[in-house]
Amino acid sequence: MSIFVDDDTRVVVQGITGGEGKFHTEQMLEYGTNVVAGAVPGKGGQEVAGVPVYDTVDEAVDAEDADASVVFVPPAFAGDAVFEALDTDLDLVVAITEGIPTQDMAKVNKRLSEVDTRLLGPNCPGIITPGEAKLGILPGNIFEAGNVGLVSRSGTLTYQVVSNLTERGIGQTTAIGIGGDPIIGTSFVDALEAFEADTDTDAVVMCGEIGGEDEEQAAKFIAEHMDTPVAGFIAGRTAPPGKRMGHAGAIVSGSGTGTAESKIGALNDAGVPVGDTPNEVADHIEDFL
Amino acid sequence: MSIFVDDDTRVVVQGITGGEGKFHTEQMLEYGTNVVAGAVPGKGGQEVAGVPVYDTVDEAVDAEDADASVVFVPPAFAGDAVFEALDTDLDLVVAITEGIPTQDMAKVNKRLSEVDTRLLGPNCPGIITPGEAKLGILPGNIFEAGNVGLVSRSGTLTYQVVSNLTERGIGQTTAIGIGGDPIIGTSFVDALEAFEADTDTDAVVMCGEIGGEDEEQAAKFIAEHMDTPVAGFIAGRTAPPGKRMGHAGAIVSGSGTGTAESKIGALNDAGVPVGDTPNEVADHIEDFL
Amino acid sequence: MRLHEYQAKQVFADAGIPTPDSRLASTVEEVMDAVDEIGYPAAIKAQVHVGGRGKAGGIEIATSEAEAREAAESILGMDLKGYTVDKVLVEAGVDFENELYVGITMDRGEGEPVAMVSTEGGVDIESVAEETPEKIAREHIDPAFGLHPYQARKVVFEAGIPKDVAMDVASILTTLYDLYESKDASEVEINPVMITGDREVVAADAVMNIDEDALFRQPELAEMEDEAAGDELEAKANEYGFDYVRLSGNVGIIGNGAGLVMTTLDLVDYYGGAPANFLDIGGGAKAERVANALEMVFADENVDSVVFNIFGGITRGDEVAKGINEALAQFDEIPKPVVVRLAGTNAAEGMEILNEDLVQVESTLEDAVQRAVKNAEEVTQ
Amino acid sequence: MRLHEYQAKQVFADAGIPTPDSRLASTVEEVMDAVDEIGYPAAIKAQVHVGGRGKAGGIEIATSEAEAREAAESILGMDLKGYTVDKVLVEAGVDFENELYVGITMDRGEGEPVAMVSTEGGVDIESVAEETPEKIAREHIDPAFGLHPYQARKVVFEAGIPKDVAMDVASILTTLYDLYESKDASEVEINPVMITGDREVVAADAVMNIDEDALFRQPELAEMEDEAAGDELEAKANEYGFDYVRLSGNVGIIGNGAGLVMTTLDLVDYYGGAPANFLDIGGGAKAERVANALEMVFADENVDSVVFNIFGGITRGDEVAKGINEALAQFDEIPKPVVVRLAGTNAAEGMEILNEDLVQVESTLEDAVQRAVKNAEEVTQ
């Protein structure tokens, strides 16, 4: 089993005719993902990598019976593209785009509270259920089907941790990059909840970073609601207070919460071992299995 | 029994320090309504007719445990006042104000769909449960407690019909003016549904007018869901197409629906007798009882 | 409040919607100067608030100086369904291949604005809506968020707008919604949007109605209000702040509250009379308002008899009666018989106060209307 | 992007928020001209992006010409926590009775903006938030509707703002939200809002941070970006489009992806080294970007050793390796030892391609970091 996406997931790619959209559509198809349509205004009737393109997401969903979309639309238009997807009754929208203005996302977030669709991202690498489907830009070859769930705020750090697992022959049920922006759709807690409910997931890796309080909330959720063991990693222990490091999220406010100490402490209190190196995380997972 | 308001209803008057607000607060108090607070920004700490005034509705509700408000705020600020009331978890908000810009009301209408509060109006005379409480500007002395419910889009027409009933000794459970604006909170259907559920209401008068399709929808509701007998009246039979007559609602679009014929036909089809004169409506009600 | 075509077009053009080159003209010479600058063909369009201007002869296309002069002379000063034309818009003729419809209005039923797009522009859109509703694509707009760009595209694609101009039409729609919202419009419409031979989109007409209740925060638009527009009595009613509609009968009707006044009209009709007007004086009944209302109804030469129907509500009947007495005292002679019916609080006291030398008093609505109808019949016999 | 006080104040003043009379000055003579016009007392305030300017000597109050000159001479050109002051704002001193705080920022947890008001203005609001959070009233804002006027009033009354100025403060808050939204701010703040003896409200400071991701649609604000601001290397990184933060250690770090680069920093620390910087070159690794990154890190005199950590992801490792070779080929001599670790797609092929005459190659993150730390230790020994 897996969470959120699998063999049956039928995917629309928004922005499929752009450079990124086209490249990753080919990659997703090659991985075996069921990419059934593209959506680009004015490009309806074209084809990209054999996938039919429609003018609107609505048309694409109607024509191809899609249930998920991946957004590769440039930041200035991505908020609108996510809105379009949310208003089309999809189950899942994965927003890859980096650099969407925060106030656009605040409005998206408001709509999100009014619909049943799940949003993943933005500014995230996507989601993969190894051997079944990947939606996003994750490098499929480093993943392997297995029994460990992974959820992370970061892209390349995810790949690092996954490599450490795969090298040891530990495969993954599903790996999810939730994104590093201040406002995101799916949170750690949402993903952990789904992993807890997934009978095939025997352990979970959670990779956090400094800034915000999502990891603290996740720790609380783990302590209260999870039987599946979780191992953690927190990036940014050496980040000086007040400095922004890449992700908008990765700012330490200097006020007690949001620091690496606070997050590691909260996770430890919830019984979650936190690795000092990515490899140590794999050690903890190996111990669990 | 009654619907929406009774002896226990605790009322905040928004705009209590204005001319209209003050006058009608006195009238409501005299009628026996439980007016427990006023709300006017900057006037907190004052008293009007013995009623304490607060700066915000929130404060007023907290301090006096209110569950309904009546809005006498001038049109330019009334949309904001209604929002304030809706965001305070009241059960009922009665907006008397006439002339609120339609786009302000469209936004209020959107918020209304997100909260549990009932809005009555705007541009309505209010609601009265004779002998218990009146919220609004209805002349209390023409009403009498009894077993007939009344719902109307118009103010003075309501009074006319009520007089015709009261003169014959037929009293009312509750009388409601839903208002004549293009966008209103409580509809005919909402009120009819409540009257149907009210065991003390043995018959209902529904006074409609030309424009819109609310009466047609009400007819459908009556046919499908009501056992309580309903008598109707439709104002505007002689109105020429395309002319606006007072209420923004009272425009006949000329396209088949919204005309007096369409409404009377729909009501008749639903088994509702429609009086040619207000007095004839009272005749029908008398027949029911 | 409805803007004239030339006013709405200016608002649209200022917001970046492409419109044809045009000039406003009030005299034949101004028209000739305008066509000189604009060239031929040119459309000469009467600026009056009347539907079906074209069919009624209010729009002419001129392809030469002679035709332009002839059109100017025929249209300027003409009577168009009761309105005198004193301004025309002189506009460059557009060579078009398609005519589209775009509009935004409030959907009362849903309580939200709705955007509408159709390839069937240039004709009466109401007929399209009735006969082939599937030819109008509709998209509801959440007023909290406004019209999302994707919605504008969606409704345009759904309507089947040709792909090469679809994004331009979507962009016009987005601009229209911004205007609809920022200018407190109740309706904005372009019918037709023309697609030219060069595949440009142009707004060949412009409709913009402003919410009267929001004019207080739209001072620039409020200034555009055309005081001379429409019926003289309706203009006067506007000045007095009455809701007034002139009709064709001979029983003048004054009352308070739209529903009750409409009902009074209906009863006049029901008892065999013909209403001369709808006049709602609104809440209260101060002497001055009563006097203004009576003056207006007396001034209508069609009126033979008047019925005055007030349900006092909170306002006390004795106060209303005093107002009526004062108002009538201003007339040396009451020119037309007036039946008064007072109801509500202190109605009995009010009816006693009324000066029965000046007015006839009835205590029920039905009696009052029947008497007024009878009065009118007596005059016309 | 953070506006300078004088820029933010201009934005606020243009929107109608009352601000003290002020002039910007770059020389002592300009300061003297400014105080001449403004009068005494006058505040002379360094315009640099540094917290706690006042305590650090960056703000002086002058009550005479002599004091003004002295303040101008001491502040202009001074080094304020590493930033050279080349502009000061000369501002009329405000005679105040109370100092309030108002601000709007994004509440990440809720995903909506939050307005904050406190009577504890004029001090470090973070301390107030930590020590007496009940003294800051908060109101969340639905981004679809914006800040309702009633919400502005509510939060102001809840904060206990004196009644005679409450509506004025609410009005400032409403304006601030309009700016927050229309200018794509991530934060707007006035600390303090001063209440004068005449019970007027005045914005005595102004903070406005703009969302970098939205600068593309804020061209006027983008122009205000102060290119000379901050560290020279950080300015260069900005030019190259890198996420870069300079730190105090001696191990230079280059990588792709914020999380992975942070992790590399953490590992340097974990293995006993000290990071000299954070440098995220982002997706892909074109030769030019690699060269720019290396140039920057080599240019930092604190750096003794470099670790280059790329997880290729979709980008193939062989492509990255070619980029690194090309980039390094531009240097006659590699000034500081570079350890490269490639992972992901085609990593093995990539590591074979790498020129081991120029770089040291490691296959795991841990080994690469340990080697770089060791290289740094060797240099400093």
Tab-separated table of C-alpha atoms in Angstrom, chain A residues 4-268:
chain	number	residue	atom	x	y	z
A	4	PHE	CA	-1.969	9.728	-1.543
A	5	VAL	CA	-0.743	8.330	-4.906
A	6	ASP	CA	-0.464	4.940	-6.541
A	7	ASP	CA	-0.821	3.007	-9.803
A	8	ASP	CA	-4.354	4.284	-10.296
A	9	THR	CA	-3.614	7.971	-9.869
A	10	ARG	CA	-4.482	9.811	-13.090
A	11	VAL	CA	-2.409	12.955	-13.420
A	12	VAL	CA	-2.867	16.290	-15.182
A	13	VAL	CA	0.285	18.346	-15.661
A	14	GLN	CA	-0.392	22.093	-15.472
A	15	GLY	CA	2.199	23.957	-17.512
A	16	ILE	CA	3.082	20.854	-19.533
A	17	THR	CA	4.270	22.863	-22.542
A	18	GLY	CA	6.946	24.768	-20.573
A	19	GLY	CA	10.542	23.554	-20.346
A	20	GLU	CA	10.248	22.128	-16.827
A	21	GLY	CA	6.765	20.814	-17.420
A	22	LYS	CA	7.739	18.956	-20.554
A	23	PHE	CA	10.965	17.512	-19.134
A	24	HIS	CA	9.370	16.236	-15.965
A	25	THR	CA	6.324	14.905	-17.784
A	26	GLU	CA	8.702	12.715	-19.768
A	27	GLN	CA	10.437	11.685	-16.557
A	28	MET	CA	7.148	10.900	-14.850
A	29	LEU	CA	5.915	8.885	-17.822
A	30	GLU	CA	9.194	7.007	-17.946
A	31	TYR	CA	8.758	6.188	-14.274
A	32	GLY	CA	5.367	4.739	-15.079
A	33	THR	CA	3.176	7.522	-13.771
A	34	ASN	CA	-0.255	7.681	-15.317
A	35	VAL	CA	0.048	11.162	-16.839
A	36	VAL	CA	-3.229	11.446	-18.719
A	37	ALA	CA	-3.432	15.104	-19.674
A	38	GLY	CA	-1.782	18.472	-19.742
A	39	ALA	CA	-3.436	21.846	-19.185
A	40	VAL	CA	-2.141	25.072	-20.694
A	41	PRO	CA	-4.412	27.951	-21.708
A	42	GLY	CA	-4.445	28.400	-25.457
A	43	LYS	CA	-2.560	25.155	-26.095
A	44	GLY	CA	-5.590	22.886	-26.087
A	45	GLY	CA	-5.396	20.285	-28.867
A	46	GLN	CA	-1.613	19.960	-28.808
A	47	GLU	CA	0.259	16.926	-27.513
A	48	VAL	CA	3.343	16.730	-25.297
A	49	ALA	CA	5.136	13.391	-25.081
A	50	GLY	CA	1.979	11.776	-26.401
A	51	VAL	CA	-0.151	13.381	-23.681
A	52	PRO	CA	-3.139	15.432	-24.867
A	53	VAL	CA	-3.188	19.079	-23.794
A	54	TYR	CA	-6.362	20.980	-22.822
A	55	ASP	CA	-7.012	24.674	-22.366
A	56	THR	CA	-8.306	24.335	-18.826
A	57	VAL	CA	-7.862	21.906	-15.957
A	58	ASP	CA	-11.611	21.473	-15.916
A	59	GLU	CA	-11.628	20.202	-19.499
A	60	ALA	CA	-8.625	17.966	-18.863
A	61	VAL	CA	-10.234	16.402	-15.797
A	62	ASP	CA	-13.546	15.905	-17.575
A	63	ALA	CA	-11.996	14.402	-20.679
A	64	GLU	CA	-9.403	12.175	-19.033
A	65	ASP	CA	-11.017	11.449	-15.683
A	66	ALA	CA	-7.988	12.742	-13.798
A	67	ASP	CA	-7.786	12.871	-10.018
A	68	ALA	CA	-4.493	14.652	-9.392
A	69	SER	CA	-2.497	17.490	-10.868
A	70	VAL	CA	1.113	18.638	-10.788
A	71	VAL	CA	1.769	22.361	-11.177
A	72	PHE	CA	4.855	23.485	-13.125
A	73	VAL	CA	3.527	26.972	-13.798
A	74	PRO	CA	5.865	29.995	-13.281
A	75	PRO	CA	5.528	31.714	-9.891
A	76	ALA	CA	3.615	34.773	-11.111
A	77	PHE	CA	0.796	32.552	-12.384
A	78	ALA	CA	1.113	29.565	-10.099
A	79	GLY	CA	-1.270	30.826	-7.409
A	80	ASP	CA	-3.983	31.102	-10.045
A	81	ALA	CA	-3.095	27.656	-11.400
A	82	VAL	CA	-3.438	26.107	-7.943
A	83	PHE	CA	-6.807	27.841	-7.513
A	84	GLU	CA	-7.891	26.426	-10.844
A	85	ALA	CA	-6.917	22.947	-9.697
A	86	LEU	CA	-8.601	23.342	-6.296
A	87	ASP	CA	-11.846	24.381	-7.961
A	88	THR	CA	-11.897	21.212	-10.081
A	89	ASP	CA	-12.578	18.638	-7.382
A	90	LEU	CA	-9.266	16.810	-7.725
A	91	ASP	CA	-8.080	14.635	-4.848
A	92	LEU	CA	-4.513	15.924	-4.906
A	93	VAL	CA	-2.703	18.976	-6.259
A	94	VAL	CA	1.103	18.977	-6.162
A	95	ALA	CA	2.624	22.448	-6.555
A	96	ILE	CA	6.283	22.229	-7.535
A	97	THR	CA	6.733	25.933	-8.326
A	98	GLU	CA	9.200	27.818	-6.159
A	99	GLY	CA	8.758	31.508	-5.373
A	100	ILE	CA	4.973	31.948	-5.290
A	101	PRO	CA	4.225	35.256	-3.532
A	102	THR	CA	3.181	34.549	0.050
A	103	GLN	CA	-0.024	36.556	-0.183
A	104	ASP	CA	-1.121	34.506	-3.190
A	105	MET	CA	-0.587	31.434	-1.044
A	106	ALA	CA	-2.525	32.947	1.852
A	107	LYS	CA	-5.523	33.244	-0.482
A	108	VAL	CA	-4.977	29.687	-1.767
A	109	ASN	CA	-4.834	28.546	1.841
A	110	LYS	CA	-8.200	30.152	2.514
A	111	ARG	CA	-9.776	28.347	-0.453
A	112	LEU	CA	-8.121	25.145	0.703
A	113	SER	CA	-10.200	25.329	3.872
A	114	GLU	CA	-13.334	25.372	1.719
A	115	VAL	CA	-12.643	22.350	-0.483
A	116	ASP	CA	-11.806	18.672	0.021
A	117	THR	CA	-8.737	18.639	-2.216
A	118	ARG	CA	-5.307	17.984	-0.715
A	119	LEU	CA	-2.535	20.393	-1.687
A	120	LEU	CA	1.105	19.337	-1.506
A	121	GLY	CA	3.642	22.180	-1.612
A	122	PRO	CA	4.304	24.622	-3.099
A	123	ASN	CA	8.080	24.759	-3.470
A	124	CYS	CA	8.298	21.011	-2.996
A	125	PRO	CA	9.851	18.127	-4.949
A	126	GLY	CA	6.580	16.202	-5.031
A	127	ILE	CA	5.579	12.719	-3.984
A	128	ILE	CA	6.573	9.234	-5.020
A	129	THR	CA	5.235	5.770	-4.336
A	130	PRO	CA	8.201	3.726	-5.585
A	131	GLY	CA	7.370	1.440	-8.463
A	132	GLU	CA	3.917	2.933	-8.903
A	133	ALA	CA	3.853	6.673	-9.485
A	134	LYS	CA	5.792	9.837	-8.979
A	135	LEU	CA	4.287	13.307	-9.163
A	136	GLY	CA	6.999	15.939	-9.232
A	137	ILE	CA	10.718	16.203	-9.790
A	138	LEU	CA	12.083	13.535	-7.451
A	139	PRO	CA	14.762	11.353	-9.092
A	140	GLY	CA	12.917	8.054	-9.371
A	141	ASN	CA	16.018	5.868	-9.549
A	142	ILE	CA	17.090	6.457	-5.934
A	143	PHE	CA	13.816	5.106	-4.545
A	144	GLU	CA	12.824	1.511	-3.960
A	145	ALA	CA	9.513	0.017	-2.943
A	146	GLY	CA	9.441	-1.010	0.696
A	147	ASN	CA	7.924	-0.392	4.108
A	148	VAL	CA	9.280	2.977	5.284
A	149	GLY	CA	7.401	6.235	4.865
A	150	LEU	CA	9.291	9.472	4.472
A	151	VAL	CA	8.171	13.048	4.853
A	152	SER	CA	10.473	16.035	4.487
A	153	ARG	CA	10.424	19.816	4.159
A	154	SER	CA	13.418	19.781	1.858
A	155	GLY	CA	14.240	18.347	-1.586
A	156	THR	CA	17.867	17.308	-1.899
A	157	LEU	CA	18.017	16.430	1.801
A	158	THR	CA	15.212	13.977	1.138
A	159	TYR	CA	17.237	12.409	-1.647
A	160	GLN	CA	20.198	12.134	0.691
A	161	VAL	CA	18.208	10.335	3.368
A	162	VAL	CA	16.478	8.101	0.830
A	163	SER	CA	19.864	7.096	-0.607
A	164	ASN	CA	21.060	6.154	2.846
A	165	LEU	CA	17.992	3.953	3.235
A	166	THR	CA	18.023	2.428	-0.233
A	167	GLU	CA	21.740	1.642	0.001
A	168	ARG	CA	20.929	-0.586	2.953
A	169	GLY	CA	18.072	-2.246	1.108
A	170	ILE	CA	15.385	-0.374	3.020
A	171	GLY	CA	12.624	0.583	0.604
A	172	GLN	CA	9.848	3.157	0.900
A	173	THR	CA	6.060	3.000	0.830
A	174	THR	CA	5.726	6.649	-0.133
A	175	ALA	CA	8.084	9.632	0.115
A	176	ILE	CA	6.679	13.123	0.356
A	177	GLY	CA	8.330	16.514	0.109
A	178	ILE	CA	5.971	18.965	1.802
A	179	GLY	CA	7.945	22.054	0.810
A	180	GLY	CA	9.763	24.761	2.666
A	181	ASP	CA	7.519	27.792	2.131
A	182	PRO	CA	5.841	29.706	4.954
A	183	ILE	CA	2.401	28.566	3.796
A	184	ILE	CA	2.012	25.008	2.535
A	185	GLY	CA	-0.872	22.646	1.997
A	186	THR	CA	-0.021	19.263	3.489
A	187	SER	CA	1.776	19.462	6.845
A	188	PHE	CA	3.961	16.975	8.685
A	189	VAL	CA	0.956	16.056	10.791
A	190	ASP	CA	-1.201	15.365	7.710
A	191	ALA	CA	1.456	13.057	6.254
A	192	LEU	CA	2.177	11.317	9.556
A	193	GLU	CA	-1.527	10.709	10.066
A	194	ALA	CA	-1.720	9.031	6.654
A	195	PHE	CA	1.373	6.925	7.290
A	196	GLU	CA	-0.025	5.827	10.648
A	197	ALA	CA	-3.172	4.660	8.861
A	198	ASP	CA	-1.201	2.852	6.144
A	199	THR	CA	-0.787	-0.786	7.175
A	200	ASP	CA	2.244	-1.279	4.912
A	201	THR	CA	4.263	1.511	6.498
A	202	ASP	CA	6.286	0.025	9.383
A	203	ALA	CA	8.429	3.055	10.186
A	204	VAL	CA	8.582	6.708	9.194
A	205	VAL	CA	11.404	9.187	8.600
A	206	MET	CA	10.603	12.805	9.211
A	207	CYS	CA	13.131	15.404	8.009
A	208	GLY	CA	12.513	18.856	9.405
A	209	GLU	CA	14.426	22.054	9.507
A	210	ILE	CA	14.644	25.198	11.590
A	211	GLY	CA	11.881	27.810	11.484
A	212	GLY	CA	8.174	27.597	12.183
A	213	GLU	CA	6.572	25.196	14.607
A	214	ASP	CA	5.497	22.374	12.335
A	215	GLU	CA	8.028	19.920	13.768
A	216	GLU	CA	6.906	20.730	17.315
A	217	GLN	CA	3.301	20.075	16.308
A	218	ALA	CA	4.358	16.864	14.583
A	219	ALA	CA	6.102	15.742	17.793
A	220	LYS	CA	2.891	16.322	19.722
A	221	PHE	CA	0.932	14.342	17.142
A	222	ILE	CA	3.406	11.454	17.243
A	223	ALA	CA	3.276	11.283	21.029
A	224	GLU	CA	-0.503	11.304	21.103
A	225	HIS	CA	-1.566	9.389	18.014
A	226	MET	CA	1.170	7.218	16.511
A	227	ASP	CA	2.127	3.594	17.083
A	228	THR	CA	4.337	3.422	13.989
A	229	PRO	CA	7.909	4.312	15.048
A	230	VAL	CA	9.356	7.567	13.703
A	231	ALA	CA	12.991	8.660	13.337
A	232	GLY	CA	13.795	12.310	12.781
A	233	PHE	CA	16.376	14.632	11.337
A	234	ILE	CA	16.549	18.402	11.780
A	235	ALA	CA	18.652	20.537	9.435
A	236	GLY	CA	20.000	23.913	10.505
A	237	ARG	CA	21.498	23.261	13.945
A	238	THR	CA	24.333	25.640	13.202
A	239	ALA	CA	22.198	28.363	11.623
A	240	PRO	CA	22.647	31.694	13.390
A	241	PRO	CA	19.455	33.354	14.698
A	242	GLY	CA	17.694	35.782	12.373
A	243	LYS	CA	19.399	34.590	9.192
A	244	ARG	CA	17.370	33.317	6.295
A	245	MET	CA	18.854	30.224	4.737
A	246	GLY	CA	17.254	29.428	1.456
A	247	HIS	CA	13.805	28.309	2.430
A	248	ALA	CA	11.606	31.110	3.667
A	249	GLY	CA	10.806	28.677	6.420
A	250	ALA	CA	14.380	28.336	7.521
A	251	ILE	CA	14.567	31.408	9.667
A	252	VAL	CA	15.188	31.173	13.349
A	253	SER	CA	13.150	33.861	14.977
A	254	GLY	CA	15.319	33.807	18.070
A	255	SER	CA	12.323	33.500	20.377
A	256	GLY	CA	12.680	29.984	21.785
A	257	THR	CA	10.529	28.060	19.299
A	258	GLY	CA	11.628	27.283	15.781
A	259	THR	CA	15.235	26.500	16.754
A	260	ALA	CA	16.875	23.166	16.099
A	261	GLU	CA	17.146	22.632	19.873
A	262	SER	CA	13.445	23.203	20.357
A	263	LYS	CA	12.542	20.811	17.559
A	264	ILE	CA	14.982	18.067	18.529
A	265	GLY	CA	13.870	18.392	22.143
A	266	ALA	CA	10.215	18.111	21.217
A	267	LEU	CA	10.864	15.052	19.052
A	268	ASN	CA	12.987	13.355	21.704
